[in-house]
Short mmCIF file of C-alpha atoms and ligand atoms in Angstrom, two decimals:
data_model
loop_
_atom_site.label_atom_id
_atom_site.label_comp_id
_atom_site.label_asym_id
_atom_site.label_seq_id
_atom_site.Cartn_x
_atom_site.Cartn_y
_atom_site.Cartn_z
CA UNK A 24 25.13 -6.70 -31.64
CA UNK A 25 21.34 -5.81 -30.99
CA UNK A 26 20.50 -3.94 -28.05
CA UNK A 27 19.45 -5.69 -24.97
CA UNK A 28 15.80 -5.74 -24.22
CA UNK A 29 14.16 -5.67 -20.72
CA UNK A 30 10.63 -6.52 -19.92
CA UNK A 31 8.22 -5.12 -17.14
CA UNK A 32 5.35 -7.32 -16.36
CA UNK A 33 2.79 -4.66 -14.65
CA UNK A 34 2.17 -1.01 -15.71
CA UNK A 35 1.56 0.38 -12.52
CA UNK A 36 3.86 2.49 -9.80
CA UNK A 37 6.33 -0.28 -9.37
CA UNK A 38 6.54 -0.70 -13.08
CA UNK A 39 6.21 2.73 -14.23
CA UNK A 40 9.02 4.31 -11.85
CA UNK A 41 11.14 1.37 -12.62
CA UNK A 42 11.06 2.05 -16.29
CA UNK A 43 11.25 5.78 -15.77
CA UNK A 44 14.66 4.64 -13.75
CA UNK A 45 16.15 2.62 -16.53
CA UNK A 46 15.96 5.70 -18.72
CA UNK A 47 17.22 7.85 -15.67
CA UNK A 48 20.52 5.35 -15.53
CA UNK A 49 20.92 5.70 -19.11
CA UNK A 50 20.06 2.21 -20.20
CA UNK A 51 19.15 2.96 -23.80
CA UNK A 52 17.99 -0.72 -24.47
CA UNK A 53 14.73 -1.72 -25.17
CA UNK A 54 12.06 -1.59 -22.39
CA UNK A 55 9.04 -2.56 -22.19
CA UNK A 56 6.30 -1.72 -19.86
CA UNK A 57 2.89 -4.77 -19.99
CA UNK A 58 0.44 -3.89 -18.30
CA UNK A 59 -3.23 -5.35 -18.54
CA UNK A 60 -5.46 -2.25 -17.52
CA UNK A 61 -6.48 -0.14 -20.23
CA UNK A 62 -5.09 2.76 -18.36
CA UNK A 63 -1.49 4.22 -18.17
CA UNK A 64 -0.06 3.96 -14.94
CA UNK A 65 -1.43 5.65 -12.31
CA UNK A 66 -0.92 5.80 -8.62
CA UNK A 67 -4.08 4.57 -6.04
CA UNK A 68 -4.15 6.90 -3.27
CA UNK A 69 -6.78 9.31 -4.91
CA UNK A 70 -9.04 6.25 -5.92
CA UNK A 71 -10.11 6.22 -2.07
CA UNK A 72 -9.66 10.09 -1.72
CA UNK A 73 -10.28 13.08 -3.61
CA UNK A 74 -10.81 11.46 -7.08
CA UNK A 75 -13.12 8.62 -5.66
CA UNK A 76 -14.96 12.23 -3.77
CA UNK A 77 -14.93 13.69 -7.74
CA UNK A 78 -12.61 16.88 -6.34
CA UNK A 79 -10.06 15.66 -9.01
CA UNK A 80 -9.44 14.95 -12.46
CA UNK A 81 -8.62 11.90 -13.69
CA UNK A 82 -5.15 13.46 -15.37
CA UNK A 83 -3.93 14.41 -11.87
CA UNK A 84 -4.13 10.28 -10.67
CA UNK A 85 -1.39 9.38 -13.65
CA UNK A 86 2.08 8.37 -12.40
CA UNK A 87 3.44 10.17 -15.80
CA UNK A 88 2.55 12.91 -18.31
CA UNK A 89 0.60 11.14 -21.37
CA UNK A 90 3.45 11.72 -23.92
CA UNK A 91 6.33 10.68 -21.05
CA UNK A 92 6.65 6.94 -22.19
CA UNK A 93 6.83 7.99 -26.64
CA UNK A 94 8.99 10.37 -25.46
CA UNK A 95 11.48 8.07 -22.98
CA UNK A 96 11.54 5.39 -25.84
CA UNK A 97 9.36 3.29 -23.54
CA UNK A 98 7.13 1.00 -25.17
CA UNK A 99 4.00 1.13 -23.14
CA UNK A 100 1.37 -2.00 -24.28
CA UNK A 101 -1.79 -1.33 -22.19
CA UNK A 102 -4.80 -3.38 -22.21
CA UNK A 103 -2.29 -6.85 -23.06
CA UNK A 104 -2.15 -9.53 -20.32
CA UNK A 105 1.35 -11.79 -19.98
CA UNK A 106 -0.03 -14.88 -19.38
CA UNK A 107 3.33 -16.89 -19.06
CA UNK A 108 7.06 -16.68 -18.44
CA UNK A 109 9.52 -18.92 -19.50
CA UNK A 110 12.84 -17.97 -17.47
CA UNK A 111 14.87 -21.06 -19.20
CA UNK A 112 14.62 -19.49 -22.27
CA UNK A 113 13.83 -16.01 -21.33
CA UNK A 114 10.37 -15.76 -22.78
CA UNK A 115 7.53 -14.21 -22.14
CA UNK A 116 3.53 -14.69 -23.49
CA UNK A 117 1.25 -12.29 -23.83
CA UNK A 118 -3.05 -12.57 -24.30
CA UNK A 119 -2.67 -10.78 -27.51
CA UNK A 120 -0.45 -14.02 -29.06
CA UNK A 121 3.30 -12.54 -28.96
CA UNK A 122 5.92 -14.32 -27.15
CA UNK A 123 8.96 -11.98 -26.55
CA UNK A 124 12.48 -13.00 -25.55
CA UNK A 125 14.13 -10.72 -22.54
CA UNK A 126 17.40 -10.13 -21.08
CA UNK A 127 15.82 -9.05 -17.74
CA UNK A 128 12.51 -9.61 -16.54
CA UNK A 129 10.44 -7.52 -13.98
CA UNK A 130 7.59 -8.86 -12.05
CA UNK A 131 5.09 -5.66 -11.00
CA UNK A 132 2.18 -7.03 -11.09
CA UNK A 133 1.12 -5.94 -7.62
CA UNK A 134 -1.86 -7.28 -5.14
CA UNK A 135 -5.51 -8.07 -6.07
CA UNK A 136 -8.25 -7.56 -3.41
CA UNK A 137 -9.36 -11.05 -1.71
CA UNK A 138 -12.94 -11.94 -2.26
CA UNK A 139 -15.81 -12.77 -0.23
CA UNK A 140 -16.97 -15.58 -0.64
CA UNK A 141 -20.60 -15.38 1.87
CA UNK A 142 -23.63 -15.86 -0.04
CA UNK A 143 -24.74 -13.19 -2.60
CA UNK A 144 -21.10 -11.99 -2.83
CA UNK A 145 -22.01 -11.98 -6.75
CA UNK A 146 -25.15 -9.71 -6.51
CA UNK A 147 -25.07 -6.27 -8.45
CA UNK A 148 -23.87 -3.89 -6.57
CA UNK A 149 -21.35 -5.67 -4.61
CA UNK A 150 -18.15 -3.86 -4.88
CA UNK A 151 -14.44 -3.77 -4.56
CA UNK A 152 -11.45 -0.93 -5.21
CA UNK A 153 -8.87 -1.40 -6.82
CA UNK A 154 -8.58 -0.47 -10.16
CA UNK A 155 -9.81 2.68 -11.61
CA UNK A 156 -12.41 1.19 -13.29
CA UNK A 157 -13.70 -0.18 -9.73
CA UNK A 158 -13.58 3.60 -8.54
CA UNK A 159 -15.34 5.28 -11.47
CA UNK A 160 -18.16 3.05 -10.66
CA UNK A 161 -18.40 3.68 -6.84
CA UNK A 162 -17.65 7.49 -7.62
CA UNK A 163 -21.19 7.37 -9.81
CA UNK A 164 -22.42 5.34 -6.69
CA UNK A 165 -21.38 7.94 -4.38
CA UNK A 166 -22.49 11.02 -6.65
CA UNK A 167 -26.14 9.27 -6.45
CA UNK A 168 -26.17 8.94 -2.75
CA UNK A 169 -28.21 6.56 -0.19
CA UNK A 170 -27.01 3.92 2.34
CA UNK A 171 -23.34 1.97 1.56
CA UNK A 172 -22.43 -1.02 3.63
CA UNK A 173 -18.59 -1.41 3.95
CA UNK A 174 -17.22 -4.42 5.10
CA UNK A 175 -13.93 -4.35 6.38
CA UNK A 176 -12.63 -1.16 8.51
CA UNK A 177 -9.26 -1.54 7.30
CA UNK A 178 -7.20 1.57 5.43
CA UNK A 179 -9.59 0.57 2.22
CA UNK A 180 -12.48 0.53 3.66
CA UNK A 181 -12.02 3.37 6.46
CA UNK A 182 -10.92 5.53 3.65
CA UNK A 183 -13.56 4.95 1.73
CA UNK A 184 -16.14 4.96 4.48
CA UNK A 185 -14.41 8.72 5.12
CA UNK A 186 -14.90 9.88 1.85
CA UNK A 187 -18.68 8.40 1.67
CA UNK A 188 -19.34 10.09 4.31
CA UNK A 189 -17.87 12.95 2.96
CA UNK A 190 -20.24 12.94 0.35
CA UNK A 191 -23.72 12.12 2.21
CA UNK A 192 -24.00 9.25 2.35
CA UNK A 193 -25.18 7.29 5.64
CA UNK A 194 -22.79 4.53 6.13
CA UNK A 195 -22.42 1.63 8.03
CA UNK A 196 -18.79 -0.44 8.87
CA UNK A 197 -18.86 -3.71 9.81
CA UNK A 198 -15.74 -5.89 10.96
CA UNK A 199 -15.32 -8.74 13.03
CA UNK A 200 -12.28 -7.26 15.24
CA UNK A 201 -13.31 -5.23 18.00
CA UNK A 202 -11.42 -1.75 16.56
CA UNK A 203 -10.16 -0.72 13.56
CA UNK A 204 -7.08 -2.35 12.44
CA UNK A 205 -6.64 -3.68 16.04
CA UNK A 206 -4.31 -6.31 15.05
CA UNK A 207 -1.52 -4.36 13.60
CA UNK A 208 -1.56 -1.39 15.46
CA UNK A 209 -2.91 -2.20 18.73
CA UNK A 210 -6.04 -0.90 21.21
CA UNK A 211 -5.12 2.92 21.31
CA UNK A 212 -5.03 3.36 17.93
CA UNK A 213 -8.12 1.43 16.75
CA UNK A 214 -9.91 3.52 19.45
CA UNK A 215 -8.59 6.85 17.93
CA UNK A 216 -9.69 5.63 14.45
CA UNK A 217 -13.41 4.19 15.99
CA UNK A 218 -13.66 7.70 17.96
CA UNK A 219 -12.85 9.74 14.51
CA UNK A 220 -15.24 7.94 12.54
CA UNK A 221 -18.56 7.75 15.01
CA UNK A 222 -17.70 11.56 15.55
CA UNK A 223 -18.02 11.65 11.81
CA UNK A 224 -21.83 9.77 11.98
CA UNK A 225 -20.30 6.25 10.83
CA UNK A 226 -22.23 3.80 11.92
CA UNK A 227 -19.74 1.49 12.95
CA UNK A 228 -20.72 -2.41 14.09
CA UNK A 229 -17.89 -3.77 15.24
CA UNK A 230 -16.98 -7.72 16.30
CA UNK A 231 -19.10 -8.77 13.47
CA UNK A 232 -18.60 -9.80 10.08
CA UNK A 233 -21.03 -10.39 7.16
CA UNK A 234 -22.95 -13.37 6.97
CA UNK A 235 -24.28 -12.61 3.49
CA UNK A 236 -26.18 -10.30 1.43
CA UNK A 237 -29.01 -10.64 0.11
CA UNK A 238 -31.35 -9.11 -2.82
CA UNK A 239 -32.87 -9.89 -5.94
CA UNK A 240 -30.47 -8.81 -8.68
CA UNK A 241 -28.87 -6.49 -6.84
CA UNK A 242 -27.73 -6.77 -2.92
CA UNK A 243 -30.81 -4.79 -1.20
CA UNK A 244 -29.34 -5.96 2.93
CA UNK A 245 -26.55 -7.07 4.36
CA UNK A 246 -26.82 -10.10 7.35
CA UNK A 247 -24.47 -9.82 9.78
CA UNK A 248 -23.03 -12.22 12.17
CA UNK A 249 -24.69 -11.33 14.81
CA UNK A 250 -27.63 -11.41 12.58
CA UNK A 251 -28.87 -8.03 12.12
CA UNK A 252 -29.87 -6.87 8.34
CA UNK A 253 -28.76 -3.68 7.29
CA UNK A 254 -30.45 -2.25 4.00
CA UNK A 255 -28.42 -0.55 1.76
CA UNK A 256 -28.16 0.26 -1.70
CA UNK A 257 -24.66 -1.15 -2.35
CA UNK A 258 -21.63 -2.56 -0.66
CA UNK A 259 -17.75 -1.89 -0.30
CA UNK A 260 -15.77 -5.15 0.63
CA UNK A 261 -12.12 -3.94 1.58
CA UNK A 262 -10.67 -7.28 3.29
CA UNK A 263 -7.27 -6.77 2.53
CA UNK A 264 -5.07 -8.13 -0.57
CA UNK A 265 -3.55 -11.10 -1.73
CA UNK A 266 -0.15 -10.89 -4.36
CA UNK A 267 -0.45 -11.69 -7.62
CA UNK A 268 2.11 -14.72 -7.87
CA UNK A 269 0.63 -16.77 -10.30
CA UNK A 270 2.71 -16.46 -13.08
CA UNK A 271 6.05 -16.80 -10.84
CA UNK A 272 4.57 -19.76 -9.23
CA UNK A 273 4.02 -21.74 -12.81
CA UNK A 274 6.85 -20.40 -13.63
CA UNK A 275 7.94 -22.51 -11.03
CA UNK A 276 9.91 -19.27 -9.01
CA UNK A 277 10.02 -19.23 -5.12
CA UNK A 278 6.81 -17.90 -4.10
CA UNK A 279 6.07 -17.80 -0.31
CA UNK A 280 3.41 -14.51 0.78
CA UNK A 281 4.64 -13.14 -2.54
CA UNK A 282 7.49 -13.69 -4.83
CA UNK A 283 10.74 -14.48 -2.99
CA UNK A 284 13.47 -12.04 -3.59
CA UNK A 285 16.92 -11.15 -2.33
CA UNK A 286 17.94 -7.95 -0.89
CA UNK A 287 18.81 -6.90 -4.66
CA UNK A 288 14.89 -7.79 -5.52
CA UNK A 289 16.51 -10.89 -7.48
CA UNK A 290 13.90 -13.58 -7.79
CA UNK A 291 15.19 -17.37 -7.55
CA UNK A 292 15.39 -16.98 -11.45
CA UNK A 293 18.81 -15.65 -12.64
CA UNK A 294 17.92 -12.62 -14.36
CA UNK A 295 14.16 -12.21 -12.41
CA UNK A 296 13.19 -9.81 -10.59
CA UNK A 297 10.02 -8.35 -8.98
CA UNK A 298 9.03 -5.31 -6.73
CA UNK A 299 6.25 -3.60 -5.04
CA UNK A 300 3.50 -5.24 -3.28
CA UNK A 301 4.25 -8.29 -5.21
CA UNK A 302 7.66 -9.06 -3.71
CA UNK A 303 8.35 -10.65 -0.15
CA UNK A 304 12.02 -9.04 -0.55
CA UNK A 305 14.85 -9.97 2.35
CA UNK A 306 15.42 -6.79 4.03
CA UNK A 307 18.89 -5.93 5.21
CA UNK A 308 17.67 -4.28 8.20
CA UNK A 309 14.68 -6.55 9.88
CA UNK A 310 17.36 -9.36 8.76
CA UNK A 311 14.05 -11.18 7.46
CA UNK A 312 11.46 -11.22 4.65
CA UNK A 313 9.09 -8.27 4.21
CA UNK A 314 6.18 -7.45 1.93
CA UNK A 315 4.77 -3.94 1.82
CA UNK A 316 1.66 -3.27 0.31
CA UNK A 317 1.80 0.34 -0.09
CA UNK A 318 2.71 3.07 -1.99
CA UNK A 319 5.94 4.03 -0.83
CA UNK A 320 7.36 1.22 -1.56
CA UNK A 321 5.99 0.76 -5.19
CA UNK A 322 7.75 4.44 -5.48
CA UNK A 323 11.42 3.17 -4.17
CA UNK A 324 11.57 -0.49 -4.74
CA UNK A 325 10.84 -0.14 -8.57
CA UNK A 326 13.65 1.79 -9.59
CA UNK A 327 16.11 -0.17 -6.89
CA UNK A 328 14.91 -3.03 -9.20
CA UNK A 329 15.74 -1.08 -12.37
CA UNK A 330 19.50 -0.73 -10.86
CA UNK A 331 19.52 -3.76 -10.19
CA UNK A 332 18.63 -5.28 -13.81
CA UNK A 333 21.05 -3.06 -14.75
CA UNK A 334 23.64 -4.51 -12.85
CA UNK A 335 24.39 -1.87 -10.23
CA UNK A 336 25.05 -3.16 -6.17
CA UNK A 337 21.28 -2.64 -4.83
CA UNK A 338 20.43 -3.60 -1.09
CA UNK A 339 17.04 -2.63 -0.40
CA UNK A 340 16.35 -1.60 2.66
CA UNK A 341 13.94 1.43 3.30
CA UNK A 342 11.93 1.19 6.76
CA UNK A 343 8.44 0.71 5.41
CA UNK A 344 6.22 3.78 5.32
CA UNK A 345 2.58 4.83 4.55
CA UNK A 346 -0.05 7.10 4.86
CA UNK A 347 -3.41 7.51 5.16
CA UNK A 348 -6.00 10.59 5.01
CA UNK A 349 -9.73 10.25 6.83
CA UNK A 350 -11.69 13.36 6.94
CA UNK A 351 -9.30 16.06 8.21
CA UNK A 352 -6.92 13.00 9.92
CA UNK A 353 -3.77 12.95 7.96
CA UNK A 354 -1.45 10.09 9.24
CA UNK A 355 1.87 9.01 8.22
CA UNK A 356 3.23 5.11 9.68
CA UNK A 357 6.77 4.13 9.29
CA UNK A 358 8.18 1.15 11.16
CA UNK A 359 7.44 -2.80 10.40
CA UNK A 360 6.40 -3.73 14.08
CA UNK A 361 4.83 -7.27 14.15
CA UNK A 362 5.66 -7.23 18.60
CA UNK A 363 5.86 -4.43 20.86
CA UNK A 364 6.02 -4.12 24.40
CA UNK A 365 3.58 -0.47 24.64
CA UNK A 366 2.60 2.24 22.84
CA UNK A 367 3.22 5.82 23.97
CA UNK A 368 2.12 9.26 22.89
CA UNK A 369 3.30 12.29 22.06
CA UNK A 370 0.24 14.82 22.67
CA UNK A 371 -2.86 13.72 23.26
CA UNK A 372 -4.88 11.84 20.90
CA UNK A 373 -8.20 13.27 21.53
CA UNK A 374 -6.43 16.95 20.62
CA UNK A 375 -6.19 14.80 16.63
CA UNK A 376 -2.52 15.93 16.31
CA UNK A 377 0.02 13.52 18.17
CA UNK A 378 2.86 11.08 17.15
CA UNK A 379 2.46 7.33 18.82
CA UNK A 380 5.34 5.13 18.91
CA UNK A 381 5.81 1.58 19.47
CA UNK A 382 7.96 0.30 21.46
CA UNK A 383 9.68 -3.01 21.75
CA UNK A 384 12.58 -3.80 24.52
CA UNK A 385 12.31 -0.08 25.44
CA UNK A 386 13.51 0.90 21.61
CA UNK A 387 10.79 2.51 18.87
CA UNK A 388 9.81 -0.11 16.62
CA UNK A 389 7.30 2.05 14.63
CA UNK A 390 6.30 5.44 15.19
CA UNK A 391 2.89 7.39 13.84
CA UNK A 392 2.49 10.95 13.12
CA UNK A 393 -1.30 12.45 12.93
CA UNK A 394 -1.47 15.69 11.92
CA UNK A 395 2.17 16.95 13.22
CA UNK A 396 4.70 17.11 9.88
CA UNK A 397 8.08 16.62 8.81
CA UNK A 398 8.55 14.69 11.64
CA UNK A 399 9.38 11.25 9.68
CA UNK A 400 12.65 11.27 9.32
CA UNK A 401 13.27 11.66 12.91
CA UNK A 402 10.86 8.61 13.37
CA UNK A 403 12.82 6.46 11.02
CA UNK A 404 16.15 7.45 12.34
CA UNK A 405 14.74 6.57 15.93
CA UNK A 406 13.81 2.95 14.38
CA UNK A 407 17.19 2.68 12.64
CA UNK A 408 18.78 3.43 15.65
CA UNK A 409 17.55 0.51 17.44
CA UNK A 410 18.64 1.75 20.88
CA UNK A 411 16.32 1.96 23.69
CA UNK A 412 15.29 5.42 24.37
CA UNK A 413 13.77 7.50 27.69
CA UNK A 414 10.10 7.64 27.68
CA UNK A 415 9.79 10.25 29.41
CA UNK A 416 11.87 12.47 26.39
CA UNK A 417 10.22 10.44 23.44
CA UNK A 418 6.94 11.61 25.08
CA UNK A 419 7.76 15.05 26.03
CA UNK A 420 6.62 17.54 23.23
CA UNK A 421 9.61 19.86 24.73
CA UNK A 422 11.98 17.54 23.96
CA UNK A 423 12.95 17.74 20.23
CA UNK A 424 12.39 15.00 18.11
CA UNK A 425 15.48 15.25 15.74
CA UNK A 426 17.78 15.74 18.81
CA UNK A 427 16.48 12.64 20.45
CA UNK A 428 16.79 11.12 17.34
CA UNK A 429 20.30 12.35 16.79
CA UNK A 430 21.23 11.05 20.13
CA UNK A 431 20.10 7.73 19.57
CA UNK A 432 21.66 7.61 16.23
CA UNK A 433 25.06 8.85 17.74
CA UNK A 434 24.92 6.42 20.48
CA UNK A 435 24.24 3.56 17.93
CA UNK A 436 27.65 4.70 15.99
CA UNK A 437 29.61 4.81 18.84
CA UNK A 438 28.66 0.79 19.71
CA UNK A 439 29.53 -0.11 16.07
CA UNK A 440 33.01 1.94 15.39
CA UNK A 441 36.11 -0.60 17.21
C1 LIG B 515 -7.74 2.30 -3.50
C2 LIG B 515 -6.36 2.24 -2.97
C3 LIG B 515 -5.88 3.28 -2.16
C4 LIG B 515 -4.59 3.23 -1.65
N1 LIG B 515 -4.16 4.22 -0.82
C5 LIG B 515 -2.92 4.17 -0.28
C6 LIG B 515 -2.49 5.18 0.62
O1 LIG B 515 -3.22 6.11 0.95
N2 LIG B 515 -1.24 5.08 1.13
C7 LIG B 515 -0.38 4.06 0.80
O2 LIG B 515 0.74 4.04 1.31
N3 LIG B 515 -0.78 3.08 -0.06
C8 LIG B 515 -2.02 3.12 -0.60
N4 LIG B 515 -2.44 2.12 -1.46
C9 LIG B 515 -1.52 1.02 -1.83
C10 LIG B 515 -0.70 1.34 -3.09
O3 LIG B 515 -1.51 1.91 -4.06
C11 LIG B 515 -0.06 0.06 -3.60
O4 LIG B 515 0.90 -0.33 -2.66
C12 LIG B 515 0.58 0.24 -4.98
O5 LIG B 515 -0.40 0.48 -5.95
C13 LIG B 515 1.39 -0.99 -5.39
O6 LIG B 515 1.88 -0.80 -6.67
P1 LIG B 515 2.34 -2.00 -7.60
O7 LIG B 515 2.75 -1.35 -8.89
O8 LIG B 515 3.34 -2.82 -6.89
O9 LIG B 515 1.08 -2.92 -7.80
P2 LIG B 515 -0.38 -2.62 -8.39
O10 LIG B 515 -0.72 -1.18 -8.17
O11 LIG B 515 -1.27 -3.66 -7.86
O12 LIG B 515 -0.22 -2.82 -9.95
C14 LIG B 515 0.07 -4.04 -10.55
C15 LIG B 515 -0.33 -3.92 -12.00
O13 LIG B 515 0.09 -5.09 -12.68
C16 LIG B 515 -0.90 -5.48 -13.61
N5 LIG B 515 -0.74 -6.91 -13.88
C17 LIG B 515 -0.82 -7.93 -13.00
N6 LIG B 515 -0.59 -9.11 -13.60
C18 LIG B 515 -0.36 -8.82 -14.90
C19 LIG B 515 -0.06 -9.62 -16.04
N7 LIG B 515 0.04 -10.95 -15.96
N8 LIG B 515 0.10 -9.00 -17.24
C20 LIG B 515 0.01 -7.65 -17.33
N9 LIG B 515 -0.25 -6.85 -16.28
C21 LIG B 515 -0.44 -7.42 -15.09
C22 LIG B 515 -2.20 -5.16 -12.89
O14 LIG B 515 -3.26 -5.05 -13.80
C23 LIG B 515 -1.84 -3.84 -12.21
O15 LIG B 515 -2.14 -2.75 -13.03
C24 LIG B 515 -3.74 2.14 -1.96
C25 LIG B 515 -4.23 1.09 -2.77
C26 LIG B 515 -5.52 1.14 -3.25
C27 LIG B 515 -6.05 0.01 -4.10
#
């Protein structure tokens, strides 16, 4: 009998760990990795930090050694495109004119940034990050110098405002919200993250968004909303992300903000699965669909997915995490917080090294750490805990962190055992 074959569509984190996994488990099958960047995988942090700044090579960005997938029996097929799937008959299509049958299928193929779509969004000069070719362009940008317009002061574009900056440059921010990443995190922290960067000689305009931009061949100004024009000699548009489902969708999978998977990552195709910022998985522990668009989560959720192909019992359900570094500002989030009731510190904010956490029904619903370490675990136990803890002890930096933690996560066992 010939040896089972699985596919991964997507040769980034998600699909990279998730192969590495199979191997891990022992599956000695055939696996293949698709992906349609000319690159092996590598991981995106550094393409809005110190690679995008040119302090790194290029090597240190790669999820895996060069001679890691010849030597795991991977088959890695860069630069190919799978431009169908056929889960009745278990087929896949790729751009280069193979069709290959699978026994399990992985769907990894991740987020794509959403366009603009203002006048002169197509001039020269008009940029987006994602990929690494996006950043090698905007790291020649930033190693010639001038004025950058970035629109959007979300994690993209704040990080890469930071590291413009960083080099030189004189930037400007523009968003139509009144802080930075208001909406999910709330007032306080948007002001921290306004306060860091005008400290830092960003100027930022905030509660206005672009009208268009304008140039010959190549965007010269950017018009506001408000009408102002800003010349500059190119732009950064980091509006957030949208999920690549298109394949799944004429595949004719469940697709709703992503693909639609069960707790085991299981799409609603026997056999299908997907993971990483592609997949709006059911998670055990919010007891409702979640989609994470960060790195974490491509880390964990690919090689759940690999057990799961595999057949082991898989329940998904890490607290969603990320990070983020501005300047000196290093900042780990874990939680998934869409309400809370208040947010409280830990240390003061203006001092750049306190924890926040967010607090819904008097229990922490998401907690922040800036600049303090090796304090997430405690955060995340907090959260699992889901009992309502003293304010007065969450906020006192006397009061330690793992013991409140441990308290909460005692008296949350003590409810649950008959
Ligand atoms: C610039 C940048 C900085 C970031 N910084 C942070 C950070 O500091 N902290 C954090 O927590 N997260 C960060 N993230 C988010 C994190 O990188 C993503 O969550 C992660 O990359 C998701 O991995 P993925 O493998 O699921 O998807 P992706 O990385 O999007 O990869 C999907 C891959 O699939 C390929 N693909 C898609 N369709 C097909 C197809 N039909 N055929 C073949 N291949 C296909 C794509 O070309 C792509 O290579 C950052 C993201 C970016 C872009």
């Amino acid at each position: 009998m010939s040896k089972p074959t699985f596919v991964i569509v997507g040769a980034s984190l998600t699909g990279a760990k998730a192969a590495e996994e199979l191997r891990a488990q022992g599956f000695d099958g055939r696996v293949m990795l698709i992906g349609a960047e000319p690159d092996r995988p590598y991981e995106r942090p550094p393409l809005t930090k110190d690679y995008l700044r040119g302090e790194t090579e290029r090597e240190k960005a790669y999820v895996h050694p060069g001679g890691f997938y010849a030597q795991q029996e991977i088959e890695l097929v860069t630069g190919v495109t799978v431009t169908a799937i056929d889960p009745g008959a278990s087929r896949v299509t790729l751009d280069d004119g193979r069709a290959l049958g699978y026994d399990r299928l992985l769907l990894a193929t991740g987020a794509e940034p959403r366009r603009l779509a203002v006048p002169g969004a197509g001039l020269d000069g008009v940029h987006y990050l994602r990929t690494l070719a996006d950043c090698d362009r905007l790291r020649d940008r930033l190693g010639a110098g001038g004025r950058v317009v970035v629109v959007g002061a979300g994690w993209i574009g704040s990080e890469f405002a930071a590291s413009a900056r960083q080099r030189g440059l004189d930037v400007t921010v523009l968003d139509p919200q009144p802080l930075p990443n208001e909406r999910i995190f709330g007032r306080e922290i948007g002001t921290f993250y306004r306060d860091v960067h005008a400290q830092h000689g960003i100027d930022l305009l905030l509660g206005e968004g672009i009208d268009s931009f304008e140039g010959n061949a190549a965007v010269a100004q950017v018009r506001t909303t408000g009408g102002r024009r800003i010349e500059c000699d190119f732009a950064v548009a980091g509006i957030g992300v949208v999920p690549r489902t298109g394949l799944a969708a004429d595949a004719g999978l469940a697709v709703d903000n992503g693909i639609v998977v069960d707790a085991k990552l299981q799409t609603s195709a026997p056999g299908v699965f997907a993971a990483g910022d592609v997949a709006n998985a059911w998670h055990p522990f919010f007891q409702r669909p979640v989609r994470v668009e960060h790195w974490a989560n491509a880390l964990h959720q690919g090689p759940a997915a690999a057990r799961a192909m595999l057949g082991q019992p898989v329940s998904y359900d890490h607290i969603p995490y990320f990070f983020s570094d501005q300047y000196d500002i290093g900042m780990e989030y874990s939680g998934y917080a869409p309400h809370w009731d208040e947010v409280v510190f830990r240390g003061d904010p203006a001092s750049g090294e306190f924890l926040a956490f967010w607090l819904h029904e008097g229990s922490v619903v998401g907690g922040m750490n800036v600049n303090v370490w090796d304090v997430n675990e405690h955060v995340q136990a907090l959260i699992r805990a889901r009992k309502p803890v003293e304010v007065a002890a969450l906020t006192d930096p006397g009061t330690p962190l793992d013991w409140l933690a441990g308290q909460s996560a005692a008296e949350a066992d003590r409810e649950k055992s008959p």
